[in-house]
CSV table of C-alpha atoms and ligand atoms in Angstrom, one decimal:
chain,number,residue,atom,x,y,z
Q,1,UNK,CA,8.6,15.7,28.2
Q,2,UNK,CA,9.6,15.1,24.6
Q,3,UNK,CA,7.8,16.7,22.1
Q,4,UNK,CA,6.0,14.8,19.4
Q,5,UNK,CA,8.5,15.3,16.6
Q,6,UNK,CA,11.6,14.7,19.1
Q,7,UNK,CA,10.1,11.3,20.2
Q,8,UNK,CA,9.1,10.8,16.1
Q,9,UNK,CA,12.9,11.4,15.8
Q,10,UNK,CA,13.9,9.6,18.0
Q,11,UNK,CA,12.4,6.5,16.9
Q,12,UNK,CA,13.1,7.3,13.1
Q,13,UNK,CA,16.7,7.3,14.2
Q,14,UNK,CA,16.7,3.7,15.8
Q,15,UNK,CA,15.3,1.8,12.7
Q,16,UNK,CA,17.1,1.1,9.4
Q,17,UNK,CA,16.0,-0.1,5.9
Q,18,UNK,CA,15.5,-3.6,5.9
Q,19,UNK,CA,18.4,-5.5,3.6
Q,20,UNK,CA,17.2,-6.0,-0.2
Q,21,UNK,CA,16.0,-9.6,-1.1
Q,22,UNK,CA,14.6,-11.2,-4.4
Q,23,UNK,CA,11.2,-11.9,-4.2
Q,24,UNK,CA,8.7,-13.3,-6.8
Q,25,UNK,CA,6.7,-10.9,-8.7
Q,26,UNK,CA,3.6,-11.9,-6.5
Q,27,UNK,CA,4.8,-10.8,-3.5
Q,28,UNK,CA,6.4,-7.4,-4.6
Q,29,UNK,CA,3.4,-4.9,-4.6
Q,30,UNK,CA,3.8,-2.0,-2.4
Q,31,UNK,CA,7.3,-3.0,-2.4
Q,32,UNK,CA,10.4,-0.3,-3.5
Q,33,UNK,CA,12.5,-1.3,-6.0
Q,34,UNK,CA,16.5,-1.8,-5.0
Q,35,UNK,CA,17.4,-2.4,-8.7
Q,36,UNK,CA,17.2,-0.8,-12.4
Q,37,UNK,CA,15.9,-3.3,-14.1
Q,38,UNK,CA,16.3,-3.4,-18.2
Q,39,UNK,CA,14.0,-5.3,-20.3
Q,40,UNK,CA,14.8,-8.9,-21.4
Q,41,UNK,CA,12.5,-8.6,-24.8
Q,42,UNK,CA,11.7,-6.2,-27.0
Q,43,UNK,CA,7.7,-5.3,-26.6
Q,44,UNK,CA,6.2,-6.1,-29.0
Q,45,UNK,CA,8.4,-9.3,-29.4
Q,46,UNK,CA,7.6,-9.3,-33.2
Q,47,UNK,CA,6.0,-7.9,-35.7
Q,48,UNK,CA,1.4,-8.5,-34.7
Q,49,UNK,CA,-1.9,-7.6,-36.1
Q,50,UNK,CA,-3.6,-4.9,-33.6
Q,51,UNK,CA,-7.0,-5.9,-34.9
Q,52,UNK,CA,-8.8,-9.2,-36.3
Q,53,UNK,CA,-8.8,-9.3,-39.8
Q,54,UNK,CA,-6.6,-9.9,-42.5
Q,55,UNK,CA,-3.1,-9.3,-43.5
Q,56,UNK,CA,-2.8,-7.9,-47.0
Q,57,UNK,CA,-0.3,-5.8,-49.2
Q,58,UNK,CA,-1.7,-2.3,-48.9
Q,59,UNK,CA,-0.9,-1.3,-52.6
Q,60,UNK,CA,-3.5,-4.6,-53.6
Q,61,UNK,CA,-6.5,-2.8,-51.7
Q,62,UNK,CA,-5.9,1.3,-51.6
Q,63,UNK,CA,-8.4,1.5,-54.2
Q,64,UNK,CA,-11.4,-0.2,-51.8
Q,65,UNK,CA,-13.3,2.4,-50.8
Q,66,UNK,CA,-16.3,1.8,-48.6
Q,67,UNK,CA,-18.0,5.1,-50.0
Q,68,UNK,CA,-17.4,4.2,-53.3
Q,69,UNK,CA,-20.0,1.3,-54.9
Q,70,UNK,CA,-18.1,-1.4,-56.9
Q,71,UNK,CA,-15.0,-0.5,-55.6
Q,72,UNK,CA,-14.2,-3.4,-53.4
Q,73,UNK,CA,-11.3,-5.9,-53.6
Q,74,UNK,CA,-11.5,-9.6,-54.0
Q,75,UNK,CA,-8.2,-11.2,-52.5
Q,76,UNK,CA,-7.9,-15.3,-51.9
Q,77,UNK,CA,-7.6,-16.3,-48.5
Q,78,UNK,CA,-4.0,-18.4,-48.6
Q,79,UNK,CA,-3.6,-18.9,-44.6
Q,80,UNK,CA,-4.6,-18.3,-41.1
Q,81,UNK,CA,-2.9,-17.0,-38.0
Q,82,UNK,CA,-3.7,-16.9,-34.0
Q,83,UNK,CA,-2.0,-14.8,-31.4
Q,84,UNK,CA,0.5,-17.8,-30.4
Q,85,UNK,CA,0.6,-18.8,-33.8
Q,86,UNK,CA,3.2,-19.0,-35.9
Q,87,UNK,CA,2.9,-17.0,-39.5
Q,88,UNK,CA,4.1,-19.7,-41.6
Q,89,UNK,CA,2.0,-18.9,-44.8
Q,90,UNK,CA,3.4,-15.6,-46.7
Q,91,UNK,CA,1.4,-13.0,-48.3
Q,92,UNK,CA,2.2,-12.2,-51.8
Q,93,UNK,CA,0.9,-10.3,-54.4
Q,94,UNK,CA,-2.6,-10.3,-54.5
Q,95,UNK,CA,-3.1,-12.3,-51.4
Q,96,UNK,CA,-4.6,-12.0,-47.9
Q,97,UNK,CA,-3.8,-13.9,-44.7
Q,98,UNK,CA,-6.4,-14.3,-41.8
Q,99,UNK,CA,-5.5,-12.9,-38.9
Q,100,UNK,CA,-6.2,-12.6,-35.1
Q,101,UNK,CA,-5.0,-9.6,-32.4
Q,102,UNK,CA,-1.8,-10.2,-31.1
Q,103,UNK,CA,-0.6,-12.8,-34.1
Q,104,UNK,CA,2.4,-12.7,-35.8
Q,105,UNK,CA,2.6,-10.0,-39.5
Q,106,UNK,CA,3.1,-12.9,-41.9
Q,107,UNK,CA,5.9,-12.5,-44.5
Q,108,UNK,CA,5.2,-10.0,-47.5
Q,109,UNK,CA,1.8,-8.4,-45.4
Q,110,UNK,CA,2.7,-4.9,-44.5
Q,111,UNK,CA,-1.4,-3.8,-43.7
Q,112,UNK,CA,-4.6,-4.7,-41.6
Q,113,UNK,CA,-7.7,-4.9,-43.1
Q,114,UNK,CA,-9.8,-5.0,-39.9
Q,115,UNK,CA,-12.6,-7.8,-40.0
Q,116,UNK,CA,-15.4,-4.9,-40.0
Q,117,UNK,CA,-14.3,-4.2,-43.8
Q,118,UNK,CA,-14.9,-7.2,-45.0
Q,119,UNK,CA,-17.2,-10.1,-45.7
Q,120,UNK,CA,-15.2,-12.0,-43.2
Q,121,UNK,CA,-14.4,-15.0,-45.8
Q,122,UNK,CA,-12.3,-17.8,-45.4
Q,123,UNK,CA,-11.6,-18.9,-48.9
Q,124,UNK,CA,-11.8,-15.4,-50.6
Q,125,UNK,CA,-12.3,-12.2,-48.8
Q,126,UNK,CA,-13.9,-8.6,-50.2
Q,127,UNK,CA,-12.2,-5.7,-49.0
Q,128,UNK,CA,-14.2,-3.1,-48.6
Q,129,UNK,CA,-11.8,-0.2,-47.7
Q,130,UNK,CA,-8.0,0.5,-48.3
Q,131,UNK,CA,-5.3,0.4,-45.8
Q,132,UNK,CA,-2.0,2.7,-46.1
Q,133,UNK,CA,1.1,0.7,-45.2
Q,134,UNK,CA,1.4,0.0,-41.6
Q,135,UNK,CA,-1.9,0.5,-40.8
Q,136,UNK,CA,-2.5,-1.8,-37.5
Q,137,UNK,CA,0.5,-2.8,-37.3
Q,138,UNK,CA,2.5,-3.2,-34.1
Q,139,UNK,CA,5.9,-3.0,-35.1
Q,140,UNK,CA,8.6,-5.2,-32.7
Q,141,UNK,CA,10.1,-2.5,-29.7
Q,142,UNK,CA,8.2,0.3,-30.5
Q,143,UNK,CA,7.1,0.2,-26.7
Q,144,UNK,CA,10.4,-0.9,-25.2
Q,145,UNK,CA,13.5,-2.0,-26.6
Q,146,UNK,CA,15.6,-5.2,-25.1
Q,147,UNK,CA,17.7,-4.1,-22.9
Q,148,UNK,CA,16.4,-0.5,-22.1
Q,149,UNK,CA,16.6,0.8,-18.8
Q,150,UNK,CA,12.6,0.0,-17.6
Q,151,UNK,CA,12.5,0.7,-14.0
Q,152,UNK,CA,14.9,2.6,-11.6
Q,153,UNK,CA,15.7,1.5,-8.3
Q,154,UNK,CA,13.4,3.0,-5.0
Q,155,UNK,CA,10.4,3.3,-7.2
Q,156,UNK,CA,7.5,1.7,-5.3
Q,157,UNK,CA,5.9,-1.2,-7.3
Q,158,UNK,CA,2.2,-0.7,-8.5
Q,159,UNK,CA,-0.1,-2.5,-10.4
Q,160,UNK,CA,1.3,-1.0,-13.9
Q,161,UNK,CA,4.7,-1.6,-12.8
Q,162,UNK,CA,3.8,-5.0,-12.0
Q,163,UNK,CA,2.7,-5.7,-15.3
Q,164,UNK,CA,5.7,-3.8,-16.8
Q,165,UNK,CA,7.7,-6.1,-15.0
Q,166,UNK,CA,6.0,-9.4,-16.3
Q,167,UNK,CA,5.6,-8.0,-19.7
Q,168,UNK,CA,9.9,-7.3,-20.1
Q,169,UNK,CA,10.3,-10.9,-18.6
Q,170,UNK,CA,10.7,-10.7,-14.8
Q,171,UNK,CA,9.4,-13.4,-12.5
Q,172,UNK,CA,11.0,-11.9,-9.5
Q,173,UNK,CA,12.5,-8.4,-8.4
Q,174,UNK,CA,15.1,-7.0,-5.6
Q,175,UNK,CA,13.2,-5.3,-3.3
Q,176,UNK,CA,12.9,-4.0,0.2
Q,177,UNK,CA,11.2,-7.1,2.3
Q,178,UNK,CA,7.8,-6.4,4.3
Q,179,UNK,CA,9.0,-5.9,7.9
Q,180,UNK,CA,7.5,-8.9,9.9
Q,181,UNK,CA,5.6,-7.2,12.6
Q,182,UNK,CA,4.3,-9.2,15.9
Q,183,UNK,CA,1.5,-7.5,17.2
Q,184,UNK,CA,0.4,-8.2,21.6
Q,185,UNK,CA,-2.1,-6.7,23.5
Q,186,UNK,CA,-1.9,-6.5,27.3
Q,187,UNK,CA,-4.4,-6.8,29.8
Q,188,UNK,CA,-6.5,-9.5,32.3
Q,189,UNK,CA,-9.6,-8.0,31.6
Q,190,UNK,CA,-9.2,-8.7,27.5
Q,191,UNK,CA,-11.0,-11.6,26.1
Q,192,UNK,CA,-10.8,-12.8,21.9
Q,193,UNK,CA,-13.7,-11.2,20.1
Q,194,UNK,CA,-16.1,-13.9,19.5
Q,195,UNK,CA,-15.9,-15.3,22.7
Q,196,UNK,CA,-18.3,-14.3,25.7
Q,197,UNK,CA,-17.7,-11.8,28.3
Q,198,UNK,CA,-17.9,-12.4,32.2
Q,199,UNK,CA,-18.1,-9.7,34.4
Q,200,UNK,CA,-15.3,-7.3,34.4
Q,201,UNK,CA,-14.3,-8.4,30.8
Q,202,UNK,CA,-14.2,-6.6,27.2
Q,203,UNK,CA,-13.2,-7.6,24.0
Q,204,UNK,CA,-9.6,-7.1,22.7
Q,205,UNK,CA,-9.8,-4.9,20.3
Q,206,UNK,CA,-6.4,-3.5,19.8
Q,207,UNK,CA,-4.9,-6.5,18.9
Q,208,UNK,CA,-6.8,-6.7,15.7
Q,209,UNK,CA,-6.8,-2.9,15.2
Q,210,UNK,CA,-2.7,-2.7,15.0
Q,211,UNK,CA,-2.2,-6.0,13.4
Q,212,UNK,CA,-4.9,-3.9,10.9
Q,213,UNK,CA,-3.2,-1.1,11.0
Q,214,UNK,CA,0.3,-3.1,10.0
Q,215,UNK,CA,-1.3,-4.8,7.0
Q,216,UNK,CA,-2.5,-1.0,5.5
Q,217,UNK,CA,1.0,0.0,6.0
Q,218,UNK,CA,2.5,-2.9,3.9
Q,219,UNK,CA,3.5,-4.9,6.2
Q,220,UNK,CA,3.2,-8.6,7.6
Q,221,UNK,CA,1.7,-9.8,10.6
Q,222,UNK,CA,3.6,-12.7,12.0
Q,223,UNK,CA,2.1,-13.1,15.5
Q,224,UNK,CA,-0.9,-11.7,16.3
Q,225,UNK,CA,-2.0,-12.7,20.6
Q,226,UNK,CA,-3.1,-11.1,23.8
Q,227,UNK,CA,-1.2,-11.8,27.2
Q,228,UNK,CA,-2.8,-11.7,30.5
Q,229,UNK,CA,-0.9,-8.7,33.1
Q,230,UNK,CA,2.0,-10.9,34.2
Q,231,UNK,CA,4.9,-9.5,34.2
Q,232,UNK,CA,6.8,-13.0,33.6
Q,233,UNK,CA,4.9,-13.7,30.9
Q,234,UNK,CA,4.8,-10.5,29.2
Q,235,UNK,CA,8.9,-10.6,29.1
Q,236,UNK,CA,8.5,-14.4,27.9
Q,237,UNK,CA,6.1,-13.7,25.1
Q,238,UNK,CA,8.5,-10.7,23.8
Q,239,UNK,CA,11.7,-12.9,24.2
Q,240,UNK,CA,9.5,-15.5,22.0
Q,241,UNK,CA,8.6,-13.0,19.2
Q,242,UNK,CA,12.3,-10.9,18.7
Q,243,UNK,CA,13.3,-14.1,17.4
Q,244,UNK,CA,11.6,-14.0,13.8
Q,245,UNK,CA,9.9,-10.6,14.3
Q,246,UNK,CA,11.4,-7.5,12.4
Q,247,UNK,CA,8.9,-5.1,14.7
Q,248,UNK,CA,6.8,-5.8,17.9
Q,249,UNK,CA,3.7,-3.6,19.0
Q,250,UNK,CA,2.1,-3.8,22.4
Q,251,UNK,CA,-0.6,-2.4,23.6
Q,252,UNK,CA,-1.7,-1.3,27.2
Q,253,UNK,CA,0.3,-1.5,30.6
Q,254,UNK,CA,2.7,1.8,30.3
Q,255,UNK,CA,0.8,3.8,32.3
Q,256,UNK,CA,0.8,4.9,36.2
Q,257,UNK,CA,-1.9,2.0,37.3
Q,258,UNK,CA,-0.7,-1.0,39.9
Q,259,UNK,CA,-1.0,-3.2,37.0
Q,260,UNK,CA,0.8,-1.4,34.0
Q,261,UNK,CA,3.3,-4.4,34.0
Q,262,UNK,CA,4.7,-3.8,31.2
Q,263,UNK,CA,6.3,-0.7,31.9
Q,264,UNK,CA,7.0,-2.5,34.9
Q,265,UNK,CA,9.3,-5.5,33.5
Q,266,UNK,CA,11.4,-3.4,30.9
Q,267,UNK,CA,11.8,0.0,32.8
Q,268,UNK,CA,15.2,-1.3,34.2
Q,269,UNK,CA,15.9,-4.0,30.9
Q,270,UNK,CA,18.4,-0.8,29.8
Q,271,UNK,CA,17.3,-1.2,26.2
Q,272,UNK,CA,13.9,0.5,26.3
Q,273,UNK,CA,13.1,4.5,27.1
Q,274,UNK,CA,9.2,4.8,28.8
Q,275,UNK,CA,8.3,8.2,28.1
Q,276,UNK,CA,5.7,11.0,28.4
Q,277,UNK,CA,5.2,12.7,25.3
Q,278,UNK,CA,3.2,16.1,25.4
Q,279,UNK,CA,0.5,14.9,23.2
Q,280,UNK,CA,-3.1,14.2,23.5
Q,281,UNK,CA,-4.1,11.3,22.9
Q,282,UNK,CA,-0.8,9.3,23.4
Q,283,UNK,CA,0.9,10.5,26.7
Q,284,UNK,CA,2.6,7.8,27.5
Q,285,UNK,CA,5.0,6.2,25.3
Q,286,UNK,CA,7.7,3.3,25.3
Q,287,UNK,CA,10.1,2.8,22.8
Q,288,UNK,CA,13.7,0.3,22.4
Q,289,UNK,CA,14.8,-3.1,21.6
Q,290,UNK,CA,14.3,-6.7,22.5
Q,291,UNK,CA,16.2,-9.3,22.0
Q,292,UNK,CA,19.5,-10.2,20.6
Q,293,UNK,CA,18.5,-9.2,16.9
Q,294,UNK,CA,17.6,-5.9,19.0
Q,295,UNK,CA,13.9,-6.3,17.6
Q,296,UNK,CA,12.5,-2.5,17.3
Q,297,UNK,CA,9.9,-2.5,20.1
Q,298,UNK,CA,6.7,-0.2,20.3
Q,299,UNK,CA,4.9,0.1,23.7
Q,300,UNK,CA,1.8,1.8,23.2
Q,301,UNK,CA,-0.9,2.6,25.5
Q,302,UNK,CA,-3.7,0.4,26.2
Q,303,UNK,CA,-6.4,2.9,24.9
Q,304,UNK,CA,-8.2,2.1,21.6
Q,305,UNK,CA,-7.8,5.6,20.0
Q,306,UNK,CA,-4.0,6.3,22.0
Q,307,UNK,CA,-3.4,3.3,20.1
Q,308,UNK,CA,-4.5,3.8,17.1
Q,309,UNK,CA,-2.8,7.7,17.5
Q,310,UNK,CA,0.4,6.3,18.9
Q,311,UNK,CA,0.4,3.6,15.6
Q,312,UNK,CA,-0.6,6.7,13.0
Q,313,UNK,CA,1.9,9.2,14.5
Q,314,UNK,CA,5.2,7.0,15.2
Q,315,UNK,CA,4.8,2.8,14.3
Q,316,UNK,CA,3.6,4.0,10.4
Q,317,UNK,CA,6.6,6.0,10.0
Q,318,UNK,CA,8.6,3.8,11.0
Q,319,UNK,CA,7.5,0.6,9.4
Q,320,UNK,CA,7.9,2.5,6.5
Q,321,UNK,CA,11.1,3.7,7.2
Q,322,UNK,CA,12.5,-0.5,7.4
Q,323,UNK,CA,10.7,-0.6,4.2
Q,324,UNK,CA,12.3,2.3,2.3
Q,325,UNK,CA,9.3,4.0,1.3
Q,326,UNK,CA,9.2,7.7,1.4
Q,327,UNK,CA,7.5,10.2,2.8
Q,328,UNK,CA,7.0,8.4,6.2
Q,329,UNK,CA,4.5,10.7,7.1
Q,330,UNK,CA,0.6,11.4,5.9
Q,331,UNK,CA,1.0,14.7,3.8
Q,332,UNK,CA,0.1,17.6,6.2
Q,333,UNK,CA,-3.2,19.2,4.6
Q,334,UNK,CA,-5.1,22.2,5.1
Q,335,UNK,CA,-8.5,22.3,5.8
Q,336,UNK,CA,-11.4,24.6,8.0
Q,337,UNK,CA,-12.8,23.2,10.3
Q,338,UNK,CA,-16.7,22.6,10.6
Q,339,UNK,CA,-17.1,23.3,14.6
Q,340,UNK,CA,-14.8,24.6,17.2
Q,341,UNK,CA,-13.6,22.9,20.1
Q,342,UNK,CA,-10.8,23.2,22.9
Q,343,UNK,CA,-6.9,21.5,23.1
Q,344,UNK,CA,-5.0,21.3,25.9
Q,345,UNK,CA,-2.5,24.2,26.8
Q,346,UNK,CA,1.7,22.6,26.2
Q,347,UNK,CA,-0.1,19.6,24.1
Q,348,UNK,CA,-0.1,18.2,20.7
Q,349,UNK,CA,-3.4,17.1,20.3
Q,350,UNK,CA,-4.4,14.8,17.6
Q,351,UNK,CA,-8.3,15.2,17.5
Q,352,UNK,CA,-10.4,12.9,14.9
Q,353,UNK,CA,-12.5,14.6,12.4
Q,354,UNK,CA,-14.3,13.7,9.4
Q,355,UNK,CA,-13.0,15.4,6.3
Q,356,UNK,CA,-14.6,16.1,3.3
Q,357,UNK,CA,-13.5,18.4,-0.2
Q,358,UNK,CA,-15.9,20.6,-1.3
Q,359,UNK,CA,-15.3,23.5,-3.8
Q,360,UNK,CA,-13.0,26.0,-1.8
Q,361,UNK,CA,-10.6,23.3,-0.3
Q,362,UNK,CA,-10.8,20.6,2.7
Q,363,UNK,CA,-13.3,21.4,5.2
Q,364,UNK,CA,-13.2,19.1,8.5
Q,365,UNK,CA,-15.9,18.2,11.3
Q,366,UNK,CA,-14.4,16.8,14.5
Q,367,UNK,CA,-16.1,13.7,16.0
Q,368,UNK,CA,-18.3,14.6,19.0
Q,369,UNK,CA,-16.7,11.5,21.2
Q,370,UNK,CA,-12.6,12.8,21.5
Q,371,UNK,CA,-11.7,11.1,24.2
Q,372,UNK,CA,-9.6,7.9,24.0
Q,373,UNK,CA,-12.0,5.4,24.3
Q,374,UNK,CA,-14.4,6.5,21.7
Q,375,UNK,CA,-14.0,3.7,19.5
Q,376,UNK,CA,-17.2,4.3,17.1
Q,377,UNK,CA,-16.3,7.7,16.6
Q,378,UNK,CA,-12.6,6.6,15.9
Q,379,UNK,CA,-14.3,4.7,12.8
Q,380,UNK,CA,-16.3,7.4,11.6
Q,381,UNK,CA,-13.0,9.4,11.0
Q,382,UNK,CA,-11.0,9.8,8.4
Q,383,UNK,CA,-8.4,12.6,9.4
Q,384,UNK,CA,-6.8,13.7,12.0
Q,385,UNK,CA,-6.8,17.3,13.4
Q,386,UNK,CA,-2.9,18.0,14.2
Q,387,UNK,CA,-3.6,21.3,16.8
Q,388,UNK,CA,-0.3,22.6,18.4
Q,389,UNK,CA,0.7,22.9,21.9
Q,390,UNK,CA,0.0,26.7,21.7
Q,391,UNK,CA,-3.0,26.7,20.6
Q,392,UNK,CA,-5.9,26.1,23.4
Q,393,UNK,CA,-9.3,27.2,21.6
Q,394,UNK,CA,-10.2,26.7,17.9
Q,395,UNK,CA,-13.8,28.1,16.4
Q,396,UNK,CA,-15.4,27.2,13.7
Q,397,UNK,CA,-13.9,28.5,9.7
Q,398,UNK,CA,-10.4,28.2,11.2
Q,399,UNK,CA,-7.7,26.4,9.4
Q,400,UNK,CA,-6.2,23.7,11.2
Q,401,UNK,CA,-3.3,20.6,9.7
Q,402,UNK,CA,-4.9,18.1,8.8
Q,403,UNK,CA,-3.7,14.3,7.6
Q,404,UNK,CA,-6.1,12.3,5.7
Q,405,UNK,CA,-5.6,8.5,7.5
Q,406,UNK,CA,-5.7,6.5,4.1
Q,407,UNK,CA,-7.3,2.6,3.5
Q,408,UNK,CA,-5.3,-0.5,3.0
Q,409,UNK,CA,-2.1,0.4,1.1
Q,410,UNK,CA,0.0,-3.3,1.4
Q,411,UNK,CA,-3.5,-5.6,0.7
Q,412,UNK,CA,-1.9,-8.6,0.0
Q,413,UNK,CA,-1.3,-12.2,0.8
Q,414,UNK,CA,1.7,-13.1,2.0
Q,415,UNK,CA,2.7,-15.7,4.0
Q,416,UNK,CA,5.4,-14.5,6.6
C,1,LIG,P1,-4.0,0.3,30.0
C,1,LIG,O1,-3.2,1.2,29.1
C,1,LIG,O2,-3.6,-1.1,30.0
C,1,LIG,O3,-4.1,0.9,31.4
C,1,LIG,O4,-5.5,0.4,29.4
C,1,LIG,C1,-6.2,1.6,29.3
C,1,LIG,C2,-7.6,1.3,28.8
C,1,LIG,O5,-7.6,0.7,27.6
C,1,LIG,C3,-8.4,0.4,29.8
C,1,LIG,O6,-9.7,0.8,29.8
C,1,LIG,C4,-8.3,-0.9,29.1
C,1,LIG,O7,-9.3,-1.8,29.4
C,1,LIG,C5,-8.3,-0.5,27.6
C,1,LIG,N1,-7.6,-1.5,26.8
C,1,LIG,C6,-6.4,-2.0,27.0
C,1,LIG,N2,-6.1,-2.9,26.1
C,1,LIG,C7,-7.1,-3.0,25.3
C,1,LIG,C8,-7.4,-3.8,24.1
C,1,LIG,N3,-6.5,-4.7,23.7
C,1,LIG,N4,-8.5,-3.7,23.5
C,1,LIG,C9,-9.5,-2.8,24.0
C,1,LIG,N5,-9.3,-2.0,25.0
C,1,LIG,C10,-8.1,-2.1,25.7
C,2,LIG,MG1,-4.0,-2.7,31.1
């Protein structure tokens, strides 16, 4: 009975970083960087006015002085300029130039006068207060210089490094592509939320939970469908998806029932390994490849939480594996717990708790439903306990691991 870390392992050796493409700008959040990328411009471009207002020669206005009555400067107006503009106008001696945020420092203006200290004219203008020399001014490259290294590759791209990206000139970026994951729940009795139920019947839930689960973890869901517990089918469905899937998940039919079909199909297909994993939820676990592009496949079990465990504790990891990002696993917190309760004796369990960070640390409450099918208490969680095999009884105030199970993470639109 593998242990959870060996069957992590196991699966962590079997997938690989998915090979670097160029992809538009768009489509790179969440996305590490396989490049260092230098910038095409200088930033600022040129010369610009950080305020509205007007471009003068500082030594025609130091001796404006707002506190000082009758000291105010009187300057002709000779031009205009708008961000987008170009300064075609100079400023010379005793002149001032309109100007707008972002526009282009005219020839000859080496000041702001910001539009607050004047009387905002159009043919004259009074300057109420000096400006020393360079005074908002945003001189060309002081940010970034053309051709400066901006970015290193296996950074993941954010929202600032998004814009860093557009704002040095690049529409598109070489990056690590979002794994295409196919996503199929198992099981006659599942019918497509939405629908009615006839006797006997529930709602397939877990189809919609892991293809979920794949979009928070950056990834793209390609096929997203529920097959009814035919063996036949079941291998025809997988054969159909390993041929433009980067990752399948199933759900449901790897346990001991009469009808656990898929176990049943690919137990003797050579490629993948059914297992029983000494965890709680999660026992029992199927992992291997489909397919002639040997398609990473993920049989999890049929129960809402074991799948949702089974996803957290080895699919996450590796999806993020095939997508370079590092660490594959939630950080490992510390936190006390609220109540006690009891774990199996030789098992991993992976209770759900609700955690919460007060003044001396993380403090956790366990759910009151812990067994697999609690799917309401499953939402009301937002960590998971991580007890070891050893450990059989826990009371309340004792510490315990503790992963915090994070929101959306990839939220994006992208077509597959
Ligand atoms: P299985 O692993 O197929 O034996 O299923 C175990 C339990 O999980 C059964 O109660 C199933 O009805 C339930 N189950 C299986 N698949 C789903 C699903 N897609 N959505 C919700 N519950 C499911
Ligand atoms: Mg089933």
């Amino acid at each position: 009975m593998p242990t959870v870390a060996e069957h992590l392992a196991t699966i962590l050796a079997a997938v690989r970083p998915a090979e670097p493409v160029r992809l538009p700008l768009a489509d790179a959040l969440g996305l590490i960087l396989c490049e260092d990328v230098s910038s095409l411009v200088d930033l600022p471009g040129f010369d610009n006015s950080a305020m509205d207002g007007y471009a003068v020669r500082s030594a025609d206005v130091l001796a404006a002085d707002a506190a000082v009555p009758g000291s105010s400067v009187t300057l002709p107006v000779v031009g205009e300029v708008a961000a987008g503009g170009v300064a075609t106008t100079p400023v010379g001696p005793g002149e001032a130039v309109r100007i707008m945020t972002g526009a282009m420092m005219p020839e000859g203006a080496d000041a702001i006068v910001k539009v607050e200290d004047t009387d905002d004219g159009t043919e004259t203008v009074e300057i109420r207060a000096g400006v020393p020399v360079g005074l908002s001014v945003r001189p060309a490259g002081e940010d970034v210089r053309r051709g400066a290294v901006v970015l290193t590759a296996g950074v993941e791209i954010d929202a600032r490094r998004v814009a860093l990206l557009a704002a040095t000139g690049h529409g598109d970026v070489l990056v690590r592509p979002r794994p295409r994951v196919a996503v199929v729940s198992t099981g006659a009795e599942l019918v497509e939320p939405g629908k009615p139920l006839a006797p006997g019947q529930i709602h397939d839930s877990n189809s919609h939970m892991l293809a979920a689960a794949v979009v928070e973890s950056g990834c793209v869901v390609v096929h997203r469908r529920s097959v009814d517990d035919d063996g036949d089918e079941v291998l025809r469905v997988l054969a159909e998806l390993a041929v433009d899937s980067d990752a399948i998940i199933t759900s449901g039919g790897v346990s001991m029932g009469a009808y656990d079909v898929v176990k049943e199909v690919l137990r003797d297909s050579g490629t993948v390994d059914f297992v029983q994993v000494s965890m709680q939820p999660g026992k029992p676990q199927g992992f291997g490849t489909v397919g002639e592009r040997r398609v990473p496949l993920f049989t999890l079990p049929g129960n809402p939480v074991s799948s949702y465990v089974s996803f957290e504790v080895f699919v996450r990891p590796a999806l993020r594996t095939m997508m370079g990002r590092a660490p594959v696993t939630r950080p490992a917190l510390r936190a006390r717990l609220l109540h006690g309760f009891d774990s199996p004796a030789g098992r991993t369990q992976i209770a759900r708790g609700v955690a919460t960070s007060g003044a001396d640390g993380w403090q956790a409450d366990p759910v009151w439903g812990q067994a697999s099918h609690f799917i309401a208490d499953l939402s009301r969680a937002n960590a998971f306990l991580v007890i070891p095999p050893e450990v059989t009884h826990l009371d309340a105030g004792d510490e315990v691991e503790m992963w915090l199970l994070g929101g959306a993470e990839g939220r994006v639109s992208v077509s597959g």
